[in-house]
Coordinates of C-alpha atoms and ligand atoms in Angstrom, one line a residue:
X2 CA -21.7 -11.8 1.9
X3 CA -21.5 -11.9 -1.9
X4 CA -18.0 -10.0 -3.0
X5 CA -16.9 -8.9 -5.8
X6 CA -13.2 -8.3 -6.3
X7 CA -11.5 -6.6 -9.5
X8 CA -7.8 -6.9 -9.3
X9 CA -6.2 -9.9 -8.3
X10 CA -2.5 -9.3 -8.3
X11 CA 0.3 -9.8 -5.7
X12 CA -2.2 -8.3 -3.2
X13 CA -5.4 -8.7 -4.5
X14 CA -5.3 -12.7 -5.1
X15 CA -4.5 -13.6 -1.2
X16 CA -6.7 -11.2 -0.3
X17 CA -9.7 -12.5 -2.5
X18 CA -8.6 -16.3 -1.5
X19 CA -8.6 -15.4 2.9
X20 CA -12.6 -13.7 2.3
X21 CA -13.6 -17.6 0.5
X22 CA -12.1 -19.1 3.2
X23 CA -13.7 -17.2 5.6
X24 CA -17.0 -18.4 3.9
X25 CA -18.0 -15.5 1.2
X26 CA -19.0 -16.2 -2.3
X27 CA -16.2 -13.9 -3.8
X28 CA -16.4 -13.1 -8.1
X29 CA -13.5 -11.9 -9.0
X30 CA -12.1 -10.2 -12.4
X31 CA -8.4 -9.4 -13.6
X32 CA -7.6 -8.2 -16.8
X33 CA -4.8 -10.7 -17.0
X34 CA -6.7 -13.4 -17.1
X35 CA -5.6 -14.4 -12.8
X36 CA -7.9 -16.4 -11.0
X37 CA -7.5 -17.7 -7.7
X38 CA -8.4 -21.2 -6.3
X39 CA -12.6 -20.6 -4.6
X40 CA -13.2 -17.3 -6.6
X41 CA -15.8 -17.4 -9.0
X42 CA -13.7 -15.9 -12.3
X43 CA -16.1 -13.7 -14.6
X44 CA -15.1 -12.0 -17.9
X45 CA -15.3 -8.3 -17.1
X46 CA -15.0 -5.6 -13.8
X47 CA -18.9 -5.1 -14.5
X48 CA -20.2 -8.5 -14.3
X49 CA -18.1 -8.7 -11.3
X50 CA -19.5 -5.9 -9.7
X51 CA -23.1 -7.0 -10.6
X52 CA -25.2 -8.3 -7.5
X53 CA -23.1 -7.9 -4.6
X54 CA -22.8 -6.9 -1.3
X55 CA -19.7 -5.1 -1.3
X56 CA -17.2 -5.0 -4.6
X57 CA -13.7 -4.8 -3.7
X58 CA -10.8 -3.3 -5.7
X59 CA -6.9 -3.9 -6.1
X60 CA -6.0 -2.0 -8.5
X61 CA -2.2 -0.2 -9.6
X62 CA -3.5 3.5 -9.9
X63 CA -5.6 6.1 -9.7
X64 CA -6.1 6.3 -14.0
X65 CA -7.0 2.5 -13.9
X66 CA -9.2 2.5 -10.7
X67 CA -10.9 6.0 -12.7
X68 CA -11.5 3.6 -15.7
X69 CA -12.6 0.7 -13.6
X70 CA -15.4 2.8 -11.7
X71 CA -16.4 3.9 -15.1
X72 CA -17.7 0.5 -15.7
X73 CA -18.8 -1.3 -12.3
X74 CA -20.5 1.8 -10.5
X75 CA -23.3 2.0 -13.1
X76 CA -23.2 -1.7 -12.5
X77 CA -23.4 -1.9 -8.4
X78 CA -26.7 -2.9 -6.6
X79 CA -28.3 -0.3 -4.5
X80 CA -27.0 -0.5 -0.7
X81 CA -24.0 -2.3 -2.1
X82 CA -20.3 -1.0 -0.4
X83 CA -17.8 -0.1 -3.0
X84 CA -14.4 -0.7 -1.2
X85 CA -11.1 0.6 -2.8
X86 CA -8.2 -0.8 -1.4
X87 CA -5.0 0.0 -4.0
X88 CA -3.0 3.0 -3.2
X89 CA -3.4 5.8 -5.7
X90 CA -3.6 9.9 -5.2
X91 CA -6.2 11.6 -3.1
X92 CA -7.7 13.4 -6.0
X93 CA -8.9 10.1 -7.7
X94 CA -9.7 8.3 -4.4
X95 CA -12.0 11.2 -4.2
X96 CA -13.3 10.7 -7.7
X97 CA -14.0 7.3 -7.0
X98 CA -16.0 8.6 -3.8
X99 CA -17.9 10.9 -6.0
X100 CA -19.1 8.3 -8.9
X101 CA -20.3 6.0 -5.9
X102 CA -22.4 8.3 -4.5
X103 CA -23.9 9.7 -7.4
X104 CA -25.5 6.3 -7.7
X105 CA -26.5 6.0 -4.1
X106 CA -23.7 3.6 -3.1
X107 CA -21.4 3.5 -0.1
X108 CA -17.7 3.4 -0.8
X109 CA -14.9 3.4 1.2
X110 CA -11.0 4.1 0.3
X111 CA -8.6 1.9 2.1
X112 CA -5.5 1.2 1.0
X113 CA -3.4 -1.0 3.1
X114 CA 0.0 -1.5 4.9
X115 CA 1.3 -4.8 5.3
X116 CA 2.7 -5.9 1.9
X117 CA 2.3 -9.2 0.4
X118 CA 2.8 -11.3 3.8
X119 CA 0.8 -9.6 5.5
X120 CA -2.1 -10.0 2.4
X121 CA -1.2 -13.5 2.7
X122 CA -1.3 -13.8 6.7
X123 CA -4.8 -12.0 6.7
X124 CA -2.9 -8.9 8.7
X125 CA -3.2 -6.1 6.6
X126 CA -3.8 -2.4 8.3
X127 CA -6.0 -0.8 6.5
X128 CA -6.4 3.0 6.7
X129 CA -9.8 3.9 5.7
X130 CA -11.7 7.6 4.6
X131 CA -15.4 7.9 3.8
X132 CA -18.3 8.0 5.7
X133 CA -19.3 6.2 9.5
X134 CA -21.8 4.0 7.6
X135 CA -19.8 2.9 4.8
X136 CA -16.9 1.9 6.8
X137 CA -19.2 0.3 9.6
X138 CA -20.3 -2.1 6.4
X139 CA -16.7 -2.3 5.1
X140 CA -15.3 -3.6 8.6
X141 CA -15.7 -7.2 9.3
X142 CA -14.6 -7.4 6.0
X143 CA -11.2 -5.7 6.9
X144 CA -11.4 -7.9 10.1
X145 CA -10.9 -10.9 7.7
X146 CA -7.9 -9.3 5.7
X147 CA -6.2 -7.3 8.0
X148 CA -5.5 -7.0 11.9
X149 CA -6.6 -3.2 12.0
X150 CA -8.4 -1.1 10.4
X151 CA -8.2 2.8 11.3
X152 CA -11.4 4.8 9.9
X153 CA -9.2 8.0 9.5
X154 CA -12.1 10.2 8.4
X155 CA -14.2 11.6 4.8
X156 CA -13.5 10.5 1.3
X157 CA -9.7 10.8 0.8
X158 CA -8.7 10.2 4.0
X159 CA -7.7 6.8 3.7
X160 CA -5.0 8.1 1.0
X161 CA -3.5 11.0 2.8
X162 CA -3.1 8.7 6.2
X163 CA -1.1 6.3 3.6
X164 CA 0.9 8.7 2.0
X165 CA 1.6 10.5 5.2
X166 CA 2.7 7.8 6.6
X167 CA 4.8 5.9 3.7
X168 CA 6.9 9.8 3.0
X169 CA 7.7 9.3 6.8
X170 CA 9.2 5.5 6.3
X171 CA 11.0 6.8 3.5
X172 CA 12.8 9.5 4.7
X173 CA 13.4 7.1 7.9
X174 CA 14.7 4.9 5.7
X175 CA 17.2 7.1 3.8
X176 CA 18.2 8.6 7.4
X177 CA 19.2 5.1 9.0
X178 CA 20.8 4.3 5.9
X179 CA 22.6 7.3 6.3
X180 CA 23.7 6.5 9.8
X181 CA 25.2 3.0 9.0
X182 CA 26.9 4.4 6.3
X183 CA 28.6 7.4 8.2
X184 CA 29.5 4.5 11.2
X185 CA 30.6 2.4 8.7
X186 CA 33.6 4.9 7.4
X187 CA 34.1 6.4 11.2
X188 CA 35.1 2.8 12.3
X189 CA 31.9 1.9 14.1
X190 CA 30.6 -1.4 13.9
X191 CA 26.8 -2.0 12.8
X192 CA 26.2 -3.6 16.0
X193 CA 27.1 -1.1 18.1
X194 CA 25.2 1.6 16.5
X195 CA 22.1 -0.6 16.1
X196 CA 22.8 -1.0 19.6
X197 CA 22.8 2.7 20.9
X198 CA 20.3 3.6 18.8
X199 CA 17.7 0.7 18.6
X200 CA 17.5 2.3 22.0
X201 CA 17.5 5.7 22.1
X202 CA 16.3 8.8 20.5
X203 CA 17.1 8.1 17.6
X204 CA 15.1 4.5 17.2
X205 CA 12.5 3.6 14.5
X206 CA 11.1 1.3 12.7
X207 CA 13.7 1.4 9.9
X208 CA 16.3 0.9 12.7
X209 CA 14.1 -1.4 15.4
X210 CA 12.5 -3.2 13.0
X211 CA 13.6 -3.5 9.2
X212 CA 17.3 -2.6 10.1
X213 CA 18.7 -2.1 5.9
X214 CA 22.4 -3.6 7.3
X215 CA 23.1 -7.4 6.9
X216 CA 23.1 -9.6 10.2
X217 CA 22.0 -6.5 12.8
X218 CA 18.3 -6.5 14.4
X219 CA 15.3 -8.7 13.8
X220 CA 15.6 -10.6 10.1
X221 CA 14.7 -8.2 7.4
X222 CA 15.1 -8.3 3.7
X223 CA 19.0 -7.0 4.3
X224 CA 19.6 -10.6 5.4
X225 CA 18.1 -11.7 2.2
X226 CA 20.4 -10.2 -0.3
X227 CA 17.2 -7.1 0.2
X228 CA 14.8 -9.6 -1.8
X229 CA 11.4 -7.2 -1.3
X230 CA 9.8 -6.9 1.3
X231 CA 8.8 -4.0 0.1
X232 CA 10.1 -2.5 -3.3
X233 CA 12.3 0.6 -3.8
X234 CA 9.7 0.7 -6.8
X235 CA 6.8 1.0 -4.4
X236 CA 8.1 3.5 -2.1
X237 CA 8.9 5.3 -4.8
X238 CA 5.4 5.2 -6.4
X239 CA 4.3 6.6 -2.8
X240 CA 7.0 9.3 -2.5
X241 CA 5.6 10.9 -6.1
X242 CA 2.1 10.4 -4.8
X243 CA 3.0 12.3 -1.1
X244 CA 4.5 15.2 -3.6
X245 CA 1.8 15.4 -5.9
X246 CA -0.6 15.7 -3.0
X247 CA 1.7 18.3 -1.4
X248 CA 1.7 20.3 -4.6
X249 CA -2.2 20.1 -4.9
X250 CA -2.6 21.9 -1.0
X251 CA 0.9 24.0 -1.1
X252 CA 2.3 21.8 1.4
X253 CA 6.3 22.6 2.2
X254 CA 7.5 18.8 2.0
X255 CA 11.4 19.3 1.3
X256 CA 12.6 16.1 2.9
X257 CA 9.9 14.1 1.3
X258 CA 10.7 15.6 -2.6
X259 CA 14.2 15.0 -1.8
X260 CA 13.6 11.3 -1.0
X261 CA 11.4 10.8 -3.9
X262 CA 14.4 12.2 -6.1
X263 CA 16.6 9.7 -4.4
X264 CA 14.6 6.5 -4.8
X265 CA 14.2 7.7 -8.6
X266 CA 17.6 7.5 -8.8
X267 CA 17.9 4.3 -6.9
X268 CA 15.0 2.6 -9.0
X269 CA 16.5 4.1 -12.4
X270 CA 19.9 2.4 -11.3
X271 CA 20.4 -1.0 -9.7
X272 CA 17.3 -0.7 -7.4
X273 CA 14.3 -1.6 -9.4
X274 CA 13.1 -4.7 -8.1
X275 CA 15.0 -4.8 -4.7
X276 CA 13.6 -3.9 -1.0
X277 CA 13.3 -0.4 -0.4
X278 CA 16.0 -1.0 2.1
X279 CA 18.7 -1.8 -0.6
X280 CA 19.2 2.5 -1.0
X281 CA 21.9 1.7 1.9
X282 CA 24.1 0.1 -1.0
X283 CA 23.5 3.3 -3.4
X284 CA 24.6 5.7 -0.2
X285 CA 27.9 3.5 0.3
Ligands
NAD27 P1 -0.2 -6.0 -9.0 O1 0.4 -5.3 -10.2 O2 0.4 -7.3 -8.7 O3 -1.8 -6.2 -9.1 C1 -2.6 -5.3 -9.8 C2 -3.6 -6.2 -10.6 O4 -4.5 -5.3 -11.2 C3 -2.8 -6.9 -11.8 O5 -3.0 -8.3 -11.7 C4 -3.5 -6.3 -13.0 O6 -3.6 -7.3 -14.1 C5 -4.8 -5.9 -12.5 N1 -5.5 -4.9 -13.3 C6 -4.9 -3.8 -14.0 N2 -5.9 -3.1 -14.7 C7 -7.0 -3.8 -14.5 C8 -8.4 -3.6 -14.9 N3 -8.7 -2.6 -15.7 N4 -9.3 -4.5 -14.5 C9 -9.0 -5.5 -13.7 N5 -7.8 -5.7 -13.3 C10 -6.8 -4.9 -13.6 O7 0.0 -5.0 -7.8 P2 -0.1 -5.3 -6.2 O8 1.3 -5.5 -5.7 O9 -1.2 -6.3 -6.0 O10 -0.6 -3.9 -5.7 C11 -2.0 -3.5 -5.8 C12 -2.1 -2.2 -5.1 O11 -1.8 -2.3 -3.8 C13 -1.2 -1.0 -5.7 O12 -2.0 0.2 -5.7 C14 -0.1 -1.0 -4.7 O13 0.5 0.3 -4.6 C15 -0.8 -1.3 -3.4 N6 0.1 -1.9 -2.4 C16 1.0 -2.9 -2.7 C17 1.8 -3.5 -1.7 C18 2.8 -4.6 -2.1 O14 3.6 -4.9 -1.2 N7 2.7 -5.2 -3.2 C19 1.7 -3.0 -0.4 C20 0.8 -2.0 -0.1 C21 0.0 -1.5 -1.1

């Protein structure tokens, strides 16, 4: 297929670089000049959109991707698949939706979970919204970047599985943070609460998989002085976007706001730039 992709950043770049190996011929535009190794670099988000199959976009938020459509939709071939992969509120996923169709495109919005390893790895999860036929066109792309891709339902649907799922992780988060904490002053070793409750009711990821103490569990970023992994500063990005959609349906959220103000707090102290899982310092 012919690809364009417009955002080649942290996620974008490895992404763009696993479709050329996979053999596409994949045009790519960043406004800071990146260019990746295989990608045919063009000067603007329109020429890159021009003549494709299916344009692909990275992109830090919903204003920016807004702007960006502005320019490539008007630009996109008939039958082409717009793809929108960066994570950014439901309202403006579902703007994007709109401009697509007004020109008789397919689009699809699928942002991703996985982080930058798993951009890097090809085994992204992408959680997709739009129609049957615009995901069946998106898929074998996804195949190539990801290891699953979940077609979660209409325009928007994509963003509301993400944000879902991310104010989940970070109220996890927060609560097994909470948990070592509390041990850690009653006299309980790490171990032995990872222990107990790696296997019972009160296991999850945060605890099974990405436990935030030093030296307990599988390795995760707590055994790498909580290097990201995945940034307090992106789960807290996702937190305001959970609220925001909450606000917009009159959704009752009150763990959710709570962890958003605590991760602003965290990311407006010593956080910004460390994992996500680092908040376990901050509760000590
Ligand atoms: P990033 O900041 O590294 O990359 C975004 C890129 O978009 C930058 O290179 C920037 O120059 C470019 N850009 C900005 N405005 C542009 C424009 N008008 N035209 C063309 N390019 C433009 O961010 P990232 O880490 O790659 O994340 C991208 C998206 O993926 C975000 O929405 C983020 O929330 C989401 N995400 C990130 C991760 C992660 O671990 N990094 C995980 C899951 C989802």
């Amino acid at each position: 297929m012919k690809i364009g992709f417009i955002g080649l950043g942290n996620m974008g770049a490895p992404m763009a670089a696993n479709l050329v190996k996979a053999g596409h011929e994949v045009t790519g535009f960043d406004v800071a000049g990146i260019t990746v190794d295989g990608v045919a670099a063009v000067a603007s988000a329109a020429e890159a959109a021009t003549g494709q199959d299916a344009v692909i976009t990275m992109l830090p938020n919903g204003d920016i991707l807004r702007s960006v459509y502005t320019e490539i939709v008007p630009a996109g071939d008939k039958g082409a698949v717009f793809i929108d992969c960066s994570t950014v509120d439901v309202d403006s996923a579902r703007a994007a939706h709109a401009m697509a169709a007004d020109k008789g495109l397919l689009s699809v919005d699928a942002p991703v979970s996985g982080g930058v390893g798993g951009a890097a790895a090809g085994t992204l999860t992408f959680m997709a919204g739009g129609s049957a036929e615009a995901f069946a066109r998106a898929a074998p792309l996804f195949e190539i970047m990801g290891r699953k891709a979940v077609h979660c339902g209409d325009a928007g649907a994509g963003q509301s599985a993400k944000i879902c799922n991310n104010m989940l992780l970070g109220i996890s988060m927060i609560g097994a943070c909470e948990a070592f904490a509390l041990a850690e002053k009653l006299g309980l070793s790490a171990q032995s609460l990872f222990d107990v409750v790696s296997t019972s009711s009160g296991s999850c990821w945060s605890v099974n998989t990405y436990c935030p103490v030093p030296g307990v569990g599988p390795e995760s970023p707590a055994d790498n002085g909580y290097k990201p992994g995945f940034a307090a500063d992106l789960m807290l990005k996702d937190l305001k976007l959970s609220q925001q959609a909450a606000a917009s349906v009159m959704a009752k959220t009150p763990m959710g706001a709570r962890a958003a103000e605590l991760y602003a707090e965290f990311v407006e102290g010593d956080g910004k730039g460390r994992d996500f899982s680092a908040m376990i310092e901050q509760l000590k």
